mmCIF file with all atom_site columns, C-alpha atoms in Angstrom:
data_model
loop_
_atom_site.group_PDB
_atom_site.id
_atom_site.type_symbol
_atom_site.label_atom_id
_atom_site.label_alt_id
_atom_site.label_comp_id
_atom_site.label_asym_id
_atom_site.label_entity_id
_atom_site.label_seq_id
_atom_site.pdbx_PDB_ins_code
_atom_site.Cartn_x
_atom_site.Cartn_y
_atom_site.Cartn_z
_atom_site.occupancy
_atom_site.B_iso_or_equiv
_atom_site.pdbx_formal_charge
_atom_site.auth_seq_id
_atom_site.auth_comp_id
_atom_site.auth_asym_id
_atom_site.auth_atom_id
_atom_site.pdbx_PDB_model_num
ATOM 1  C CA . MET K 1 1  ? 5.463  60.268 59.073 1.00 0.00 ? 126 MET K CA 1
ATOM 2  C CA . THR K 1 2  ? 6.955  58.277 56.181 1.00 0.00 ? 127 THR K CA 1
ATOM 3  C CA . ASP K 1 3  ? 8.783  55.038 56.962 1.00 0.00 ? 128 ASP K CA 1
ATOM 4  C CA . THR K 1 4  ? 12.388 55.088 55.750 1.00 0.00 ? 129 THR K CA 1
ATOM 5  C CA . PHE K 1 5  ? 15.295 52.674 55.717 1.00 0.00 ? 130 PHE K CA 1
ATOM 6  C CA . ASP K 1 6  ? 19.016 52.932 55.109 1.00 0.00 ? 131 ASP K CA 1
ATOM 7  C CA . HIS K 1 7  ? 20.024 51.302 51.835 1.00 0.00 ? 132 HIS K CA 1
ATOM 8  C CA . THR K 1 8  ? 23.688 50.223 51.986 1.00 0.00 ? 133 THR K CA 1
ATOM 9  C CA . PRO K 1 9  ? 24.462 47.917 49.046 1.00 0.00 ? 134 PRO K CA 1
ATOM 10 C CA . GLN K 1 10 ? 27.861 46.280 48.759 1.00 0.00 ? 135 GLN K CA 1
ATOM 11 C CA . ILE K 1 11 ? 29.431 48.305 45.944 1.00 0.00 ? 136 ILE K CA 1
ATOM 12 C CA . TRP K 1 12 ? 31.704 46.283 43.696 1.00 0.00 ? 137 TRP K CA 1
ATOM 13 C CA . ASN K 1 13 ? 35.234 47.374 42.924 1.00 0.00 ? 138 ASN K CA 1
ATOM 14 C CA . ALA K 1 14 ? 37.275 46.868 39.748 1.00 0.00 ? 139 ALA K CA 1
ATOM 15 C CA . GLY K 1 15 ? 38.879 43.684 41.107 1.00 0.00 ? 140 GLY K CA 1
ATOM 16 C CA . GLN K 1 16 ? 35.512 42.028 41.730 1.00 0.00 ? 141 GLN K CA 1
ATOM 17 C CA . LEU K 1 17 ? 34.353 42.947 38.236 1.00 0.00 ? 142 LEU K CA 1
ATOM 18 C CA . ARG K 1 18 ? 37.569 41.624 36.661 1.00 0.00 ? 143 ARG K CA 1
ATOM 19 C CA . ASP K 1 19 ? 37.151 38.359 38.567 1.00 0.00 ? 144 ASP K CA 1
ATOM 20 C CA . ALA K 1 20 ? 33.544 38.007 37.379 1.00 0.00 ? 145 ALA K CA 1
ATOM 21 C CA . LEU K 1 21 ? 34.604 38.618 33.744 1.00 0.00 ? 146 LEU K CA 1
ATOM 22 C CA . LYS K 1 22 ? 37.748 36.446 33.686 1.00 0.00 ? 147 LYS K CA 1
ATOM 23 C CA . ASP K 1 23 ? 36.158 33.353 32.077 1.00 0.00 ? 148 ASP K CA 1
ATOM 24 C CA . LEU K 1 24 ? 33.972 35.178 29.553 1.00 0.00 ? 149 LEU K CA 1
ATOM 25 C CA . PRO K 1 25 ? 35.044 35.358 25.914 1.00 0.00 ? 150 PRO K CA 1
ATOM 26 C CA . ASP K 1 26 ? 35.961 38.834 24.663 1.00 0.00 ? 151 ASP K CA 1
ATOM 27 C CA . ASP K 1 27 ? 32.816 39.076 22.497 1.00 0.00 ? 152 ASP K CA 1
ATOM 28 C CA . ALA K 1 28 ? 30.374 38.169 25.306 1.00 0.00 ? 153 ALA K CA 1
ATOM 29 C CA . PRO K 1 29 ? 27.744 40.906 25.733 1.00 0.00 ? 154 PRO K CA 1
ATOM 30 C CA . ILE K 1 30 ? 27.403 42.440 29.183 1.00 0.00 ? 155 ILE K CA 1
ATOM 31 C CA . GLN K 1 31 ? 23.876 42.740 30.555 1.00 0.00 ? 156 GLN K CA 1
ATOM 32 C CA . ILE K 1 32 ? 22.938 44.894 33.542 1.00 0.00 ? 157 ILE K CA 1
ATOM 33 C CA . GLY K 1 33 ? 19.942 44.273 35.797 1.00 0.00 ? 158 GLY K CA 1
ATOM 34 C CA . VAL K 1 34 ? 18.662 47.434 37.470 1.00 0.00 ? 159 VAL K CA 1
ATOM 35 C CA . ALA K 1 35 ? 16.552 47.024 40.606 1.00 0.00 ? 160 ALA K CA 1
ATOM 36 C CA . ASP K 1 36 ? 12.995 48.374 40.496 1.00 0.00 ? 161 ASP K CA 1
ATOM 37 C CA . GLN K 1 37 ? 13.394 49.605 44.062 1.00 0.00 ? 162 GLN K CA 1
ATOM 38 C CA . PRO K 1 38 ? 16.409 49.760 46.381 1.00 0.00 ? 163 PRO K CA 1
ATOM 39 C CA . GLY K 1 39 ? 17.647 46.174 46.805 1.00 0.00 ? 164 GLY K CA 1
ATOM 40 C CA . ASP K 1 40 ? 14.667 44.625 44.949 1.00 0.00 ? 165 ASP K CA 1
ATOM 41 C CA . PHE K 1 41 ? 15.906 42.509 42.044 1.00 0.00 ? 166 PHE K CA 1
ATOM 42 C CA . ASP K 1 42 ? 12.752 40.366 41.800 1.00 0.00 ? 167 ASP K CA 1
ATOM 43 C CA . GLY K 1 43 ? 11.352 42.694 39.155 1.00 0.00 ? 168 GLY K CA 1
ATOM 44 C CA . TYR K 1 44 ? 14.570 44.116 37.749 1.00 0.00 ? 169 TYR K CA 1
ATOM 45 C CA . HIS K 1 45 ? 14.832 45.695 34.305 1.00 0.00 ? 170 HIS K CA 1
ATOM 46 C CA . GLY K 1 46 ? 17.506 44.296 31.987 1.00 0.00 ? 171 GLY K CA 1
ATOM 47 C CA . TYR K 1 47 ? 19.801 46.588 30.029 1.00 0.00 ? 172 TYR K CA 1
ATOM 48 C CA . VAL K 1 48 ? 22.979 46.161 27.977 1.00 0.00 ? 173 VAL K CA 1
ATOM 49 C CA . LEU K 1 49 ? 26.321 47.843 28.568 1.00 0.00 ? 174 LEU K CA 1
ATOM 50 C CA . VAL K 1 50 ? 27.046 50.341 25.795 1.00 0.00 ? 175 VAL K CA 1
ATOM 51 C CA . ASP K 1 51 ? 29.922 52.475 27.092 1.00 0.00 ? 176 ASP K CA 1
ATOM 52 C CA . ALA K 1 52 ? 32.237 53.241 29.984 1.00 0.00 ? 177 ALA K CA 1
ATOM 53 C CA . GLU K 1 53 ? 33.944 56.503 30.824 1.00 0.00 ? 178 GLU K CA 1
ATOM 54 C CA . HIS K 1 54 ? 36.256 57.640 33.567 1.00 0.00 ? 179 HIS K CA 1
ATOM 55 C CA . VAL K 1 55 ? 34.470 59.691 36.190 1.00 0.00 ? 180 VAL K CA 1
ATOM 56 C CA . GLU K 1 56 ? 35.291 63.382 35.907 1.00 0.00 ? 181 GLU K CA 1
ATOM 57 C CA . ASN K 1 57 ? 34.490 66.001 38.487 1.00 0.00 ? 182 ASN K CA 1
ATOM 58 C CA . TRP K 1 58 ? 34.232 69.604 37.345 1.00 0.00 ? 183 TRP K CA 1
ATOM 59 C CA . TRP K 1 59 ? 34.305 72.735 39.459 1.00 0.00 ? 184 TRP K CA 1
ATOM 60 C CA . PRO K 1 60 ? 33.535 76.165 38.000 1.00 0.00 ? 185 PRO K CA 1
ATOM 61 C CA . ALA K 1 61 ? 35.941 79.031 38.400 1.00 0.00 ? 186 ALA K CA 1
ATOM 62 C CA . THR K 1 62 ? 35.512 81.291 41.398 1.00 0.00 ? 187 THR K CA 1
ATOM 63 C CA . ALA K 1 63 ? 37.019 84.646 42.302 1.00 0.00 ? 188 ALA K CA 1
ATOM 64 C CA . THR K 1 64 ? 40.003 82.864 43.880 1.00 0.00 ? 189 THR K CA 1
ATOM 65 C CA . VAL K 1 65 ? 40.239 79.489 42.115 1.00 0.00 ? 190 VAL K CA 1
ATOM 66 C CA . PRO K 1 66 ? 40.317 78.723 38.355 1.00 0.00 ? 191 PRO K CA 1
ATOM 67 C CA . GLU K 1 67 ? 37.992 76.219 36.724 1.00 0.00 ? 192 GLU K CA 1
ATOM 68 C CA . ARG K 1 68 ? 39.264 72.680 37.200 1.00 0.00 ? 193 ARG K CA 1
ATOM 69 C CA . THR K 1 69 ? 38.476 69.110 36.255 1.00 0.00 ? 194 THR K CA 1
ATOM 70 C CA . GLU K 1 70 ? 39.734 65.986 38.003 1.00 0.00 ? 195 GLU K CA 1
ATOM 71 C CA . THR K 1 71 ? 39.532 62.439 36.682 1.00 0.00 ? 196 THR K CA 1
ATOM 72 C CA . GLU K 1 72 ? 38.812 59.947 39.453 1.00 0.00 ? 197 GLU K CA 1
ATOM 73 C CA . LYS K 1 73 ? 40.093 56.378 39.499 1.00 0.00 ? 198 LYS K CA 1
ATOM 74 C CA . ALA K 1 74 ? 36.551 55.195 38.837 1.00 0.00 ? 199 ALA K CA 1
ATOM 75 C CA . LEU K 1 75 ? 34.328 54.342 35.864 1.00 0.00 ? 200 LEU K CA 1
ATOM 76 C CA . THR K 1 76 ? 30.762 55.142 34.980 1.00 0.00 ? 201 THR K CA 1
ATOM 77 C CA . LEU K 1 77 ? 29.160 52.283 33.038 1.00 0.00 ? 202 LEU K CA 1
ATOM 78 C CA . PHE K 1 78 ? 26.428 53.348 30.622 1.00 0.00 ? 203 PHE K CA 1
ATOM 79 C CA . ALA K 1 79 ? 23.525 51.014 29.897 1.00 0.00 ? 204 ALA K CA 1
ATOM 80 C CA . ASP K 1 80 ? 20.816 51.200 27.247 1.00 0.00 ? 205 ASP K CA 1
ATOM 81 C CA . TRP K 1 81 ? 17.706 49.189 26.474 1.00 0.00 ? 206 TRP K CA 1
ATOM 82 C CA . LYS K 1 82 ? 18.276 45.772 24.887 1.00 0.00 ? 207 LYS K CA 1
ATOM 83 C CA . PRO K 1 83 ? 18.169 45.575 21.076 1.00 0.00 ? 208 PRO K CA 1
ATOM 84 C CA . ASP K 1 84 ? 14.535 45.148 20.038 1.00 0.00 ? 209 ASP K CA 1
ATOM 85 C CA . THR K 1 85 ? 11.725 46.979 18.263 1.00 0.00 ? 210 THR K CA 1
ATOM 86 C CA . TYR K 1 86 ? 10.049 49.568 20.469 1.00 0.00 ? 211 TYR K CA 1
ATOM 87 C CA . ASP K 1 87 ? 7.087  51.884 20.042 1.00 0.00 ? 212 ASP K CA 1
ATOM 88 C CA . ARG K 1 88 ? 8.167  55.436 19.312 1.00 0.00 ? 213 ARG K CA 1
ATOM 89 C CA . LEU K 1 89 ? 6.940  57.738 22.069 1.00 0.00 ? 214 LEU K CA 1
ATOM 90 C CA . ASP K 1 90 ? 6.136  61.336 21.155 1.00 0.00 ? 215 ASP K CA 1
#
């Protein structure tokens, strides 16, 4: 039987992010460290923030309900690899 554990990170809200950004100049780049494994930031991978979009949920139409989309009061932040020269992978 495989050992498992519950991973329950403290998820930041918009207020915490605003507070963390308050003293940064407007042109400061935002870097994102992504854990290699749940909760393991010792070997994290660094990325840069490239976009943010409001979260949208989409439900297809059914026999009784039309197609619908709802925009949540949440953001998805998109990260990409840092600027550098990389080998092209085929």
